[in-house]
Short mmCIF file of C-alpha atoms in Angstrom, two decimals:
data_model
loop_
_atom_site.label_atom_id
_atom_site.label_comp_id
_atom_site.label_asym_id
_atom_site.label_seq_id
_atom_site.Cartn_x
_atom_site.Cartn_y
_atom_site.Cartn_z
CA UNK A 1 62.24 -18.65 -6.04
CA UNK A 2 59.33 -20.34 -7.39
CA UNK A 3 58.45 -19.41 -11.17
CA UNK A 4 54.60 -17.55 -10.97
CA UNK A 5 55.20 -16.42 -14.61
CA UNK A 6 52.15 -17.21 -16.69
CA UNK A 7 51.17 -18.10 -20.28
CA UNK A 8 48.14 -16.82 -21.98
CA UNK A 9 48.72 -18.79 -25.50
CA UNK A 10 49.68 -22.16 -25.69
CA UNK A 11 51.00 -24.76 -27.99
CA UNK A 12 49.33 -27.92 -28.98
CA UNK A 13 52.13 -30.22 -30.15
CA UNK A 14 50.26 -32.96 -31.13
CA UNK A 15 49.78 -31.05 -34.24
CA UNK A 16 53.03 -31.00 -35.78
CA UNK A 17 53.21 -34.63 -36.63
CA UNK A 18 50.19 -34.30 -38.92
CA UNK A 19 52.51 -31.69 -41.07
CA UNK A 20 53.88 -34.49 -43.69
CA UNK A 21 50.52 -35.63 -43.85
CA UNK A 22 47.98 -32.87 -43.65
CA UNK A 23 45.96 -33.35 -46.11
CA UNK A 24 45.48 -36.74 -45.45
CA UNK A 25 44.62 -35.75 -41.44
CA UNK A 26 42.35 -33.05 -43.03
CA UNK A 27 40.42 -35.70 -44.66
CA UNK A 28 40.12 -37.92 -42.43
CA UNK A 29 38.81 -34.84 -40.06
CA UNK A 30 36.37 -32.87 -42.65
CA UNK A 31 34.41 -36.11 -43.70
CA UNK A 32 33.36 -37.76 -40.23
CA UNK A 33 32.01 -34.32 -39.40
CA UNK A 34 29.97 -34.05 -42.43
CA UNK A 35 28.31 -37.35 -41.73
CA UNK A 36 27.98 -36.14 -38.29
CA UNK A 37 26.38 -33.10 -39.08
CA UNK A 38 24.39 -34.62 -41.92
CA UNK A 39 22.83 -37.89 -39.80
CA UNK A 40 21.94 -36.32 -36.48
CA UNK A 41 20.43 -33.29 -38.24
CA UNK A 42 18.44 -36.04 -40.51
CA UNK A 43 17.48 -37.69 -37.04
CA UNK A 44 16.55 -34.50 -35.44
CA UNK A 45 14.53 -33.56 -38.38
CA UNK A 46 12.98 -36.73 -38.88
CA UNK A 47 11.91 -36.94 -34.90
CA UNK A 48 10.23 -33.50 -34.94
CA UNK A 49 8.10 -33.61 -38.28
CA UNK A 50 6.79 -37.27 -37.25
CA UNK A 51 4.22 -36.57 -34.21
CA UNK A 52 4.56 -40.61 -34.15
CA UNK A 53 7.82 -40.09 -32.48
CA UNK A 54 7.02 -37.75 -29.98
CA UNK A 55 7.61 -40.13 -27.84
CA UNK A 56 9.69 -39.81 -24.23
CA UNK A 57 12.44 -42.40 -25.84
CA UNK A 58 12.69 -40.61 -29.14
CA UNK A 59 13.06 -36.88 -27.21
CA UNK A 60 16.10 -38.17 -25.56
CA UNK A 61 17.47 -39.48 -28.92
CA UNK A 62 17.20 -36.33 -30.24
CA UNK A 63 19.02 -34.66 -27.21
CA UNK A 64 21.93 -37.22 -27.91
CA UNK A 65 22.03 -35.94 -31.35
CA UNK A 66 21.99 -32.34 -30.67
CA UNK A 67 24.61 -33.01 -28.08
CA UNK A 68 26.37 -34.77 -30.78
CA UNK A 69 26.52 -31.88 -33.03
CA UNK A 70 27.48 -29.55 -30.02
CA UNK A 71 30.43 -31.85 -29.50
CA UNK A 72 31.84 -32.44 -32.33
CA UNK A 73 31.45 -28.80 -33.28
CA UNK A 74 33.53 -27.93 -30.08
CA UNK A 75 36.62 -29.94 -31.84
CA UNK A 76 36.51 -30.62 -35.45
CA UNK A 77 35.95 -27.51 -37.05
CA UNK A 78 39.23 -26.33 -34.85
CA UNK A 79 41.11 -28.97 -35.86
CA UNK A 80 40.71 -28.64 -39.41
CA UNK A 81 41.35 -24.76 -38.67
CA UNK A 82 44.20 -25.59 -37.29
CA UNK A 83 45.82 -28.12 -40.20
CA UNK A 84 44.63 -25.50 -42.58
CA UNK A 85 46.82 -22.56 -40.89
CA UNK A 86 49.76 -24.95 -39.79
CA UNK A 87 49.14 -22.31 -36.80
CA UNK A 88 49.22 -24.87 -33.30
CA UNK A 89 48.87 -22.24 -31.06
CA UNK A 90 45.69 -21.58 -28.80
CA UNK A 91 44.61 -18.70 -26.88
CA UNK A 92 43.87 -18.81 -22.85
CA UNK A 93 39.80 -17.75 -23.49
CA UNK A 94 39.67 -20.21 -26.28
CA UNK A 95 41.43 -23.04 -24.82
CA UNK A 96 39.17 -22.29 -21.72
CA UNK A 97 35.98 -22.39 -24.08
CA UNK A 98 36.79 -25.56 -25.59
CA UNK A 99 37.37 -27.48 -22.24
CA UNK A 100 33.60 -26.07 -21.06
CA UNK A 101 32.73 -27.57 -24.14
CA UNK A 102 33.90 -30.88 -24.39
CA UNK A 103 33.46 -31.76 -20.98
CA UNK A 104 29.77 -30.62 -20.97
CA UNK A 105 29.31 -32.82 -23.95
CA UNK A 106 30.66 -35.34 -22.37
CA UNK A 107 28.53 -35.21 -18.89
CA UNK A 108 25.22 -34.24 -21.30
CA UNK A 109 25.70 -37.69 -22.71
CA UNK A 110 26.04 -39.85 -20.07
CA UNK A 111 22.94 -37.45 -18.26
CA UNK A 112 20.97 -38.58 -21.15
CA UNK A 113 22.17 -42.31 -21.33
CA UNK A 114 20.97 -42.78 -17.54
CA UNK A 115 17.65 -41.26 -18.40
CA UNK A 116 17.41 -43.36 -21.79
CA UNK A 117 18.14 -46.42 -19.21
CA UNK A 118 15.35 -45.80 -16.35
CA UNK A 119 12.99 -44.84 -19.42
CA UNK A 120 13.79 -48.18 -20.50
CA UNK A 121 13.14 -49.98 -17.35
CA UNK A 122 10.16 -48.14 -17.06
CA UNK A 123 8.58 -49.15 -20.57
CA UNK A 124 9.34 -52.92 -20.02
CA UNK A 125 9.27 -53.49 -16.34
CA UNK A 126 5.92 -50.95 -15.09
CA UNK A 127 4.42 -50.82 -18.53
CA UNK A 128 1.13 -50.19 -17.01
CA UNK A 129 2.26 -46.77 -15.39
CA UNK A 130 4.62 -45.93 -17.78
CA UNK A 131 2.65 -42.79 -19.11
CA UNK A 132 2.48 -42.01 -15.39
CA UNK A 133 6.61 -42.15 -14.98
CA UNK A 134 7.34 -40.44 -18.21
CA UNK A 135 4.67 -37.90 -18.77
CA UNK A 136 5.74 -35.00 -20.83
CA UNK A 137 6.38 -32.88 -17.32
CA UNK A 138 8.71 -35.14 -15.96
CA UNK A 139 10.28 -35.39 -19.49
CA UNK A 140 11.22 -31.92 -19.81
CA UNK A 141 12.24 -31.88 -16.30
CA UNK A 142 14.38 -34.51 -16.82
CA UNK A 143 16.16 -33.25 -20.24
CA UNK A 144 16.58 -29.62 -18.16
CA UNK A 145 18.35 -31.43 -15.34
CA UNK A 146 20.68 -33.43 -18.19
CA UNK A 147 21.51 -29.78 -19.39
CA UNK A 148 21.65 -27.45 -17.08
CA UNK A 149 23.35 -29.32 -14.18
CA UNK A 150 26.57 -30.29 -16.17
CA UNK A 151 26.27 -26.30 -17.38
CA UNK A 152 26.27 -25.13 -14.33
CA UNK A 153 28.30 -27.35 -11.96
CA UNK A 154 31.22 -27.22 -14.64
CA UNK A 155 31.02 -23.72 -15.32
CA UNK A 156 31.51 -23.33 -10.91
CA UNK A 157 34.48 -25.69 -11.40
CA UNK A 158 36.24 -23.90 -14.46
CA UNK A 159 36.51 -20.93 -12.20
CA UNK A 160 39.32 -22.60 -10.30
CA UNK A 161 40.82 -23.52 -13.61
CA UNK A 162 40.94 -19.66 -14.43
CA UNK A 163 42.46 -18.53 -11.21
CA UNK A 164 45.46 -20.80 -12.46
CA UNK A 165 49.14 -19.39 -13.67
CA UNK A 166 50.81 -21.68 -15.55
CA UNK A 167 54.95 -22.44 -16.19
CA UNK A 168 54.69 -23.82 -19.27
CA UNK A 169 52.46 -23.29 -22.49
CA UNK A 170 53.05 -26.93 -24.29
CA UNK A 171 49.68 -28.90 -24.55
CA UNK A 172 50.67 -32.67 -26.11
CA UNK A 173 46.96 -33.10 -27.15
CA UNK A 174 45.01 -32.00 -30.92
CA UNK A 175 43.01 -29.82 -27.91
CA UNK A 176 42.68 -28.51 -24.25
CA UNK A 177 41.23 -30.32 -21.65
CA UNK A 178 41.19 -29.51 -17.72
CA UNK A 179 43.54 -31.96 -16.79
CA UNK A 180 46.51 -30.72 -18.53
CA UNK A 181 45.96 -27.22 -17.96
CA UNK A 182 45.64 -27.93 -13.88
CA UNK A 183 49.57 -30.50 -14.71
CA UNK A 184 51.12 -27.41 -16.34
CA UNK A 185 50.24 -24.93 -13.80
CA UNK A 186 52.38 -23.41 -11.42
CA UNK A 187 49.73 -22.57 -8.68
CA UNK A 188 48.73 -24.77 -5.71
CA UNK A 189 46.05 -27.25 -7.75
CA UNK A 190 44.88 -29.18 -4.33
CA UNK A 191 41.39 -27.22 -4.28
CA UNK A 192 40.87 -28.53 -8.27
CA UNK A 193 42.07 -31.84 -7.71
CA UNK A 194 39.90 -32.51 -5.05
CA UNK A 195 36.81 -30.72 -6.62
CA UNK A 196 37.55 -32.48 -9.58
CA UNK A 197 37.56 -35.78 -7.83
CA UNK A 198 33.94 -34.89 -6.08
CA UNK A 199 32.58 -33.72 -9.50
CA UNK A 200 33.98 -36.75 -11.70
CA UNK A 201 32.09 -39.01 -8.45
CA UNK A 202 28.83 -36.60 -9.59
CA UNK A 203 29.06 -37.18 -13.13
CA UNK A 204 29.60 -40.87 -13.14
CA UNK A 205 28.44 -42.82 -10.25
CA UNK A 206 24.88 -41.88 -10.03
CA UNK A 207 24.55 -42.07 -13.72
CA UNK A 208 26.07 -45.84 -14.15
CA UNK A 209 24.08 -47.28 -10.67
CA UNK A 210 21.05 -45.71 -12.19
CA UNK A 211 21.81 -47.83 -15.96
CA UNK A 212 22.90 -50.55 -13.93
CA UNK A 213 19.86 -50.89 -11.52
CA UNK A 214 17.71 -50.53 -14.39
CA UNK A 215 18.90 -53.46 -16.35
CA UNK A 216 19.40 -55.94 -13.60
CA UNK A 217 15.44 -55.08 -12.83
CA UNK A 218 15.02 -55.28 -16.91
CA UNK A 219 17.02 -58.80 -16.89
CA UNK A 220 15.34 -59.91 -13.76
CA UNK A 221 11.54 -59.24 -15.62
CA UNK A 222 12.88 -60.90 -18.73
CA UNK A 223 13.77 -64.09 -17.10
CA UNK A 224 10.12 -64.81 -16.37
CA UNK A 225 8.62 -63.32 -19.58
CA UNK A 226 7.53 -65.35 -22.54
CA UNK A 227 9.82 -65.30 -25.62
CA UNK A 228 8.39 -62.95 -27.77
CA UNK A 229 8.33 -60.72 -24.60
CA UNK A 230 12.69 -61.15 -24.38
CA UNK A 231 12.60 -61.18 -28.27
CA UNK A 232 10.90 -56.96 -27.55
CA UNK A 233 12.75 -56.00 -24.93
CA UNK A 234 16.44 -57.25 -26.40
CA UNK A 235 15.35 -55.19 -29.30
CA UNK A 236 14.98 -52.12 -27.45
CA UNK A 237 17.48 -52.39 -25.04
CA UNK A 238 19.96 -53.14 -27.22
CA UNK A 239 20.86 -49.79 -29.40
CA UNK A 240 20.82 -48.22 -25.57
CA UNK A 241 23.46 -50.79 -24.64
CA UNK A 242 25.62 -50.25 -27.73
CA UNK A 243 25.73 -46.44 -26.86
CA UNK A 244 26.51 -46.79 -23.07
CA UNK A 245 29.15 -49.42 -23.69
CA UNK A 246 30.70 -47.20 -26.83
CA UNK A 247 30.60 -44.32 -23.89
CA UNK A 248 32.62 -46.79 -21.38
CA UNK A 249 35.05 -47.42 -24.23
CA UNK A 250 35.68 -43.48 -24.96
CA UNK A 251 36.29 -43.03 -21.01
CA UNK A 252 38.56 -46.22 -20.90
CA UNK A 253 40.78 -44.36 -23.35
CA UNK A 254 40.96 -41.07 -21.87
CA UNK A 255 41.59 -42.88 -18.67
CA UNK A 256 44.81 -44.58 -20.23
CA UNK A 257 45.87 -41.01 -21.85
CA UNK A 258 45.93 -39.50 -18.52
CA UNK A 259 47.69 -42.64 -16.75
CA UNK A 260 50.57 -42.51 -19.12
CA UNK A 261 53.32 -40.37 -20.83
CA UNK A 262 52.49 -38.71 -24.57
CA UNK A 263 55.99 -40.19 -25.17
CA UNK A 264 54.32 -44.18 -24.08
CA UNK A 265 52.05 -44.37 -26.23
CA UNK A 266 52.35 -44.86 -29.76
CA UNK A 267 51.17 -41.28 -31.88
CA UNK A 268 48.54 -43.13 -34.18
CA UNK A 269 46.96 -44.73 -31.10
CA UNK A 270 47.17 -41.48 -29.56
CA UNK A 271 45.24 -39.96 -31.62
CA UNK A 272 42.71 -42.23 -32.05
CA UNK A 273 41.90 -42.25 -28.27
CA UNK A 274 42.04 -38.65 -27.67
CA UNK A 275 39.39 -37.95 -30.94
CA UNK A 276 37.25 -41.46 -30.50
CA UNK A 277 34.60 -39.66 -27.99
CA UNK A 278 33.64 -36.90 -30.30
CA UNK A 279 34.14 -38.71 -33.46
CA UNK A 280 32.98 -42.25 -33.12
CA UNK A 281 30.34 -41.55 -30.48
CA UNK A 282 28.94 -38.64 -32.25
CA UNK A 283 28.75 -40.75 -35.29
CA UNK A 284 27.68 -44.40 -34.14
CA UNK A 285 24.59 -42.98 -32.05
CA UNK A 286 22.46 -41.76 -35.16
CA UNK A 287 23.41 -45.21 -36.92
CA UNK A 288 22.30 -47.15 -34.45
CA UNK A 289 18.90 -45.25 -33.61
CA UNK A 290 18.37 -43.62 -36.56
CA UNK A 291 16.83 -46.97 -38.47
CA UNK A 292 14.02 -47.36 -36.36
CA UNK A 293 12.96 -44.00 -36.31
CA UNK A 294 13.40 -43.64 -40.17
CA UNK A 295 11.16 -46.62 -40.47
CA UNK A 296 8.66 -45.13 -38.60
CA UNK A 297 9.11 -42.17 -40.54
CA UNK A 298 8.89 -43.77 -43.89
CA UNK A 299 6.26 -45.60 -42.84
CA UNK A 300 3.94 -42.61 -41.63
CA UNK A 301 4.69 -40.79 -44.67
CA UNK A 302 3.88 -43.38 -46.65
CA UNK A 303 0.37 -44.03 -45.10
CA UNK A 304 -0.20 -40.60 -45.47
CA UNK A 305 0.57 -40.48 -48.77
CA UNK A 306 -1.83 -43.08 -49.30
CA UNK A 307 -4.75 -41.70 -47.66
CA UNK A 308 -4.39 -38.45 -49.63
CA UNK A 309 -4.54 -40.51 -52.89
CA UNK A 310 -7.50 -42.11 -51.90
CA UNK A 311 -9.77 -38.86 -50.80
#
Protein backbone atom coordinates (compact mmCIF):
# COMPACT_ATOMS: atom_id res chain seq x y z
CA UNK A 1 0.00 0.00 0.00
CA UNK A 2 1.32 3.26 -0.87
CA UNK A 3 2.48 5.49 2.22
CA UNK A 4 -0.10 8.91 2.12
CA UNK A 5 1.20 9.72 5.66
CA UNK A 6 2.19 13.35 5.84
CA UNK A 7 4.64 15.66 7.65
CA UNK A 8 3.80 19.07 8.83
CA UNK A 9 7.47 19.95 10.37
CA UNK A 10 10.48 19.26 8.70
CA UNK A 11 14.15 19.00 9.16
CA UNK A 12 16.76 21.03 7.46
CA UNK A 13 19.96 18.97 7.71
CA UNK A 14 22.17 21.15 6.21
CA UNK A 15 22.28 22.74 9.54
CA UNK A 16 23.95 20.32 11.62
CA UNK A 17 27.33 20.60 10.06
CA UNK A 18 27.57 24.25 11.09
CA UNK A 19 27.31 22.86 14.93
CA UNK A 20 31.34 22.69 15.52
CA UNK A 21 31.45 25.89 13.99
CA UNK A 22 28.51 28.07 14.81
CA UNK A 23 29.74 30.89 15.75
CA UNK A 24 31.90 31.19 13.04
CA UNK A 25 28.66 30.41 10.46
CA UNK A 26 26.83 33.03 12.65
CA UNK A 27 29.32 35.53 11.66
CA UNK A 28 29.75 35.02 8.57
CA UNK A 29 25.66 35.22 8.36
CA UNK A 30 24.92 38.40 10.78
CA UNK A 31 27.55 40.71 9.00
CA UNK A 32 26.64 40.40 5.13
CA UNK A 33 23.11 41.21 6.26
CA UNK A 34 24.06 44.26 8.07
CA UNK A 35 25.84 45.62 5.05
CA UNK A 36 22.87 44.57 3.18
CA UNK A 37 20.50 46.25 5.18
CA UNK A 38 22.77 49.23 5.77
CA UNK A 39 23.76 49.96 1.74
CA UNK A 40 20.43 49.45 0.02
CA UNK A 41 18.64 51.42 2.75
CA UNK A 42 21.55 54.22 2.16
CA UNK A 43 20.66 53.82 -1.68
CA UNK A 44 17.02 53.97 -1.16
CA UNK A 45 17.39 56.93 1.00
CA UNK A 46 19.76 58.65 -1.01
CA UNK A 47 17.42 58.11 -4.37
CA UNK A 48 14.30 59.57 -2.70
CA UNK A 49 15.70 62.83 -0.93
CA UNK A 50 17.66 63.75 -4.31
CA UNK A 51 14.75 64.93 -6.84
CA UNK A 52 17.98 64.73 -9.27
CA UNK A 53 17.49 61.06 -9.26
CA UNK A 54 14.04 60.76 -9.88
CA UNK A 55 14.87 59.48 -12.75
CA UNK A 56 13.13 56.16 -14.61
CA UNK A 57 16.80 54.32 -14.25
CA UNK A 58 17.30 55.31 -10.65
CA UNK A 59 13.38 54.10 -9.66
CA UNK A 60 14.26 50.71 -10.81
CA UNK A 61 17.53 50.77 -8.75
CA UNK A 62 15.72 51.42 -5.92
CA UNK A 63 13.18 48.53 -6.60
CA UNK A 64 16.35 46.19 -6.84
CA UNK A 65 17.29 47.38 -3.49
CA UNK A 66 14.06 47.05 -1.79
CA UNK A 67 13.82 43.65 -3.35
CA UNK A 68 17.17 43.13 -1.96
CA UNK A 69 16.20 43.75 1.52
CA UNK A 70 12.93 41.64 1.02
CA UNK A 71 15.22 38.79 0.06
CA UNK A 72 17.63 38.60 2.17
CA UNK A 73 15.20 39.20 5.00
CA UNK A 74 13.27 36.03 3.78
CA UNK A 75 16.63 33.91 4.71
CA UNK A 76 19.16 35.43 6.92
CA UNK A 77 17.46 36.46 9.85
CA UNK A 78 16.16 32.54 9.89
CA UNK A 79 19.30 31.29 9.54
CA UNK A 80 20.91 33.01 12.24
CA UNK A 81 17.61 32.01 14.27
CA UNK A 82 18.23 28.88 13.56
CA UNK A 83 22.28 28.58 14.59
CA UNK A 84 21.23 30.51 17.61
CA UNK A 85 18.55 27.74 18.80
CA UNK A 86 20.58 24.69 17.37
CA UNK A 87 16.66 24.02 16.62
CA UNK A 88 16.75 22.68 12.49
CA UNK A 89 13.33 22.06 12.37
CA UNK A 90 10.72 24.11 10.21
CA UNK A 91 7.09 24.27 10.26
CA UNK A 92 4.73 23.41 7.03
CA UNK A 93 3.20 27.38 6.99
CA UNK A 94 6.66 28.65 7.49
CA UNK A 95 8.53 26.56 5.17
CA UNK A 96 5.63 27.43 2.71
CA UNK A 97 6.19 31.28 3.48
CA UNK A 98 9.74 31.21 2.87
CA UNK A 99 9.53 29.45 -0.62
CA UNK A 100 6.78 32.43 -1.68
CA UNK A 101 9.46 34.47 -0.59
CA UNK A 102 12.50 33.60 -2.11
CA UNK A 103 11.18 32.72 -5.28
CA UNK A 104 9.31 36.08 -5.64
CA UNK A 105 12.59 37.72 -4.94
CA UNK A 106 14.04 35.95 -7.27
CA UNK A 107 11.44 36.58 -10.34
CA UNK A 108 11.16 40.52 -8.92
CA UNK A 109 14.79 40.74 -9.88
CA UNK A 110 15.11 39.48 -13.05
CA UNK A 111 11.40 41.56 -13.78
CA UNK A 112 13.38 44.53 -12.91
CA UNK A 113 16.73 43.61 -14.74
CA UNK A 114 14.67 43.27 -18.15
CA UNK A 115 13.09 46.62 -17.53
CA UNK A 116 16.58 48.21 -16.40
CA UNK A 117 17.74 46.65 -19.97
CA UNK A 118 14.92 48.10 -22.48
CA UNK A 119 15.28 51.43 -20.31
CA UNK A 120 18.71 51.22 -21.34
CA UNK A 121 18.20 50.66 -24.95
CA UNK A 122 15.81 53.24 -24.88
CA UNK A 123 18.16 56.08 -23.37
CA UNK A 124 21.01 55.29 -25.88
CA UNK A 125 19.39 53.96 -28.96
CA UNK A 126 15.82 56.49 -29.27
CA UNK A 127 17.25 59.19 -27.08
CA UNK A 128 15.04 61.62 -28.75
CA UNK A 129 11.74 59.84 -27.51
CA UNK A 130 13.02 58.56 -24.57
CA UNK A 131 10.79 60.79 -22.21
CA UNK A 132 8.05 59.49 -24.51
CA UNK A 133 9.01 55.52 -23.73
CA UNK A 134 9.65 56.04 -20.09
CA UNK A 135 7.28 58.63 -18.88
CA UNK A 136 6.43 58.34 -15.27
CA UNK A 137 2.96 56.34 -16.36
CA UNK A 138 4.58 53.74 -18.10
CA UNK A 139 7.16 53.65 -15.21
CA UNK A 140 4.85 52.80 -12.57
CA UNK A 141 3.13 50.50 -14.83
CA UNK A 142 6.05 48.81 -15.46
CA UNK A 143 7.43 48.44 -11.66
CA UNK A 144 3.52 47.14 -10.84
CA UNK A 145 3.83 44.49 -13.52
CA UNK A 146 7.60 43.49 -11.99
CA UNK A 147 5.62 43.07 -8.63
CA UNK A 148 2.53 41.97 -8.85
CA UNK A 149 2.82 39.35 -11.65
CA UNK A 150 5.53 37.17 -9.87
CA UNK A 151 2.99 37.79 -6.62
CA UNK A 152 0.37 36.58 -8.13
CA UNK A 153 1.32 33.87 -10.67
CA UNK A 154 3.48 32.20 -7.78
CA UNK A 155 1.05 32.53 -5.19
CA UNK A 156 -1.60 30.38 -8.05
CA UNK A 157 1.30 27.90 -8.29
CA UNK A 158 2.07 27.40 -4.44
CA UNK A 159 -1.46 26.19 -4.20
CA UNK A 160 -0.48 22.91 -5.83
CA UNK A 161 2.49 22.83 -3.53
CA UNK A 162 -0.07 22.91 -0.52
CA UNK A 163 -2.35 20.23 -1.76
CA UNK A 164 0.91 18.01 -1.39
CA UNK A 165 1.44 15.04 1.42
CA UNK A 166 4.72 14.29 1.87
CA UNK A 167 6.76 10.75 3.05
CA UNK A 168 9.50 12.21 4.39
CA UNK A 169 10.30 15.49 6.44
CA UNK A 170 14.32 15.76 5.70
CA UNK A 171 15.14 19.03 3.71
CA UNK A 172 19.25 18.84 2.82
CA UNK A 173 19.20 22.68 2.26
CA UNK A 174 19.93 25.89 5.16
CA UNK A 175 16.01 26.51 3.72
CA UNK A 176 12.85 25.36 1.75
CA UNK A 177 12.44 25.76 -1.69
CA UNK A 178 9.60 24.26 -4.10
CA UNK A 179 11.62 21.82 -5.62
CA UNK A 180 12.39 19.71 -2.73
CA UNK A 181 9.17 19.88 -1.15
CA UNK A 182 7.37 18.62 -4.68
CA UNK A 183 10.87 15.41 -4.54
CA UNK A 184 9.76 14.50 -0.99
CA UNK A 185 6.16 14.26 -1.58
CA UNK A 186 4.19 11.32 -1.79
CA UNK A 187 1.30 12.68 -4.04
CA UNK A 188 1.11 12.53 -7.85
CA UNK A 189 3.51 15.87 -8.65
CA UNK A 190 2.81 15.70 -12.68
CA UNK A 191 0.33 18.83 -12.51
CA UNK A 192 3.45 20.89 -10.53
CA UNK A 193 6.07 19.68 -12.64
CA UNK A 194 4.54 20.68 -15.62
CA UNK A 195 3.20 24.07 -14.24
CA UNK A 196 6.43 24.59 -12.95
CA UNK A 197 8.06 24.02 -16.25
CA UNK A 198 5.43 26.65 -18.03
CA UNK A 199 6.07 29.18 -15.18
CA UNK A 200 10.05 28.83 -15.03
CA UNK A 201 9.52 29.40 -19.35
CA UNK A 202 7.41 32.77 -17.95
CA UNK A 203 9.91 33.93 -15.64
CA UNK A 204 12.95 33.56 -17.76
CA UNK A 205 12.58 33.59 -21.41
CA UNK A 206 10.79 36.76 -22.00
CA UNK A 207 12.91 38.49 -19.50
CA UNK A 208 16.52 37.37 -21.08
CA UNK A 209 15.18 37.91 -25.08
CA UNK A 210 14.01 41.24 -23.87
CA UNK A 211 17.98 42.06 -22.19
CA UNK A 212 19.28 40.36 -25.04
CA UNK A 213 17.40 42.25 -27.88
CA UNK A 214 18.16 45.32 -26.16
CA UNK A 215 21.87 45.08 -26.19
CA UNK A 216 22.43 43.64 -29.60
CA UNK A 217 20.28 46.96 -30.76
CA UNK A 218 22.61 48.93 -28.00
CA UNK A 219 25.89 47.19 -29.62
CA UNK A 220 24.58 47.57 -33.08
CA UNK A 221 24.10 51.77 -32.38
CA UNK A 222 27.50 51.78 -30.74
CA UNK A 223 29.33 50.44 -33.65
CA UNK A 224 28.54 53.55 -35.67
CA UNK A 225 28.77 56.12 -32.82
CA UNK A 226 31.73 58.33 -32.20
CA UNK A 227 34.02 57.40 -29.25
CA UNK A 228 33.00 59.47 -26.63
CA UNK A 229 29.46 58.23 -27.61
CA UNK A 230 30.80 54.14 -26.79
CA UNK A 231 32.98 55.72 -23.98
CA UNK A 232 28.81 56.87 -22.39
CA UNK A 233 27.07 54.13 -23.20
CA UNK A 234 29.84 51.33 -21.84
CA UNK A 235 29.55 53.38 -18.75
CA UNK A 236 26.01 52.91 -18.32
CA UNK A 237 25.52 49.69 -19.56
CA UNK A 238 27.97 48.27 -17.71
CA UNK A 239 26.80 48.16 -13.78
CA UNK A 240 23.41 46.68 -15.64
CA UNK A 241 25.60 43.97 -17.16
CA UNK A 242 27.46 43.14 -13.95
CA UNK A 243 24.01 42.58 -12.20
CA UNK A 244 22.36 40.42 -14.98
CA UNK A 245 25.47 38.31 -15.40
CA UNK A 246 25.88 38.01 -11.28
CA UNK A 247 21.94 36.88 -11.70
CA UNK A 248 23.01 34.14 -14.49
CA UNK A 249 25.73 33.01 -12.09
CA UNK A 250 23.21 32.58 -8.95
CA UNK A 251 20.80 30.48 -11.40
CA UNK A 252 23.84 28.45 -12.80
CA UNK A 253 24.33 27.28 -9.22
CA UNK A 254 20.95 26.44 -8.23
CA UNK A 255 20.75 24.69 -11.52
CA UNK A 256 23.80 22.37 -10.50
CA UNK A 257 22.17 21.91 -6.81
CA UNK A 258 19.14 20.52 -8.31
CA UNK A 259 21.08 18.32 -11.05
CA UNK A 260 23.06 16.56 -8.40
CA UNK A 261 23.04 14.62 -5.05
CA UNK A 262 23.61 16.77 -1.52
CA UNK A 263 26.03 13.81 -0.99
CA UNK A 264 28.12 15.06 -4.72
CA UNK A 265 28.88 18.00 -3.91
CA UNK A 266 31.32 19.09 -1.53
CA UNK A 267 29.38 20.88 1.90
CA UNK A 268 31.43 24.25 1.70
CA UNK A 269 30.56 24.57 -2.00
CA UNK A 270 27.20 23.68 -1.07
CA UNK A 271 26.65 26.20 0.84
CA UNK A 272 28.02 28.78 -0.97
CA UNK A 273 25.71 28.07 -3.99
CA UNK A 274 22.58 27.59 -2.17
CA UNK A 275 23.16 31.28 -0.09
CA UNK A 276 25.12 33.19 -3.19
CA UNK A 277 21.61 34.61 -4.68
CA UNK A 278 20.48 36.30 -1.55
CA UNK A 279 23.80 37.11 -0.20
CA UNK A 280 26.10 38.16 -2.96
CA UNK A 281 23.38 39.56 -5.22
CA UNK A 282 21.71 41.44 -2.53
CA UNK A 283 25.03 42.85 -1.65
CA UNK A 284 26.98 43.52 -5.05
CA UNK A 285 23.88 45.52 -6.58
CA UNK A 286 24.11 48.64 -4.15
CA UNK A 287 28.06 48.55 -4.71
CA UNK A 288 27.91 48.69 -8.05
CA UNK A 289 25.06 51.44 -8.46
CA UNK A 290 25.29 53.01 -5.43
CA UNK A 291 28.59 55.28 -6.53
CA UNK A 292 26.99 57.07 -9.12
CA UNK A 293 24.05 57.92 -7.39
CA UNK A 294 26.03 58.98 -4.21
CA UNK A 295 27.96 61.26 -6.46
CA UNK A 296 25.09 62.81 -7.63
CA UNK A 297 23.97 63.04 -4.25
CA UNK A 298 27.04 64.58 -2.83
CA UNK A 299 27.21 66.66 -5.48
CA UNK A 300 23.57 68.24 -5.19
CA UNK A 301 24.04 68.66 -1.63
CA UNK A 302 26.97 70.25 -1.99
CA UNK A 303 25.70 72.92 -4.53
CA UNK A 304 23.06 73.47 -2.31
CA UNK A 305 25.01 74.02 0.41
CA UNK A 306 26.72 76.53 -1.48
CA UNK A 307 23.97 78.55 -2.67
CA UNK A 308 22.60 78.87 0.88
CA UNK A 309 26.01 80.33 1.97
CA UNK A 310 25.94 82.73 -0.59
CA UNK A 311 22.18 84.30 -0.04
Amino acid sequence: MENTSSFTTFVLINYEPMEQKKYFYFTVFLLPYILIITLNTSLITAIYKDSALHEPMYIFICNLSFNGIYGSTALLPHMLNKLATKSYKISLPNCLTQVFCLHTFATVELMILAIMGYDRYAAICTPLHYHNEMSPRKVKILIAVAWLFPFCTFALFLSLTIRLSFCSNVIYKTHCTNYDLVKISCSDTSVNNIVGIILTGMYMFPQFLVILISYVQILRICLHASKECQKKALQTCIPHLLTVINYVFGVCFELIQVRMKATQIPYGMALFMSVYFLILSTLLNPLIYGSSALKIHIYHFLQKRKLASVS
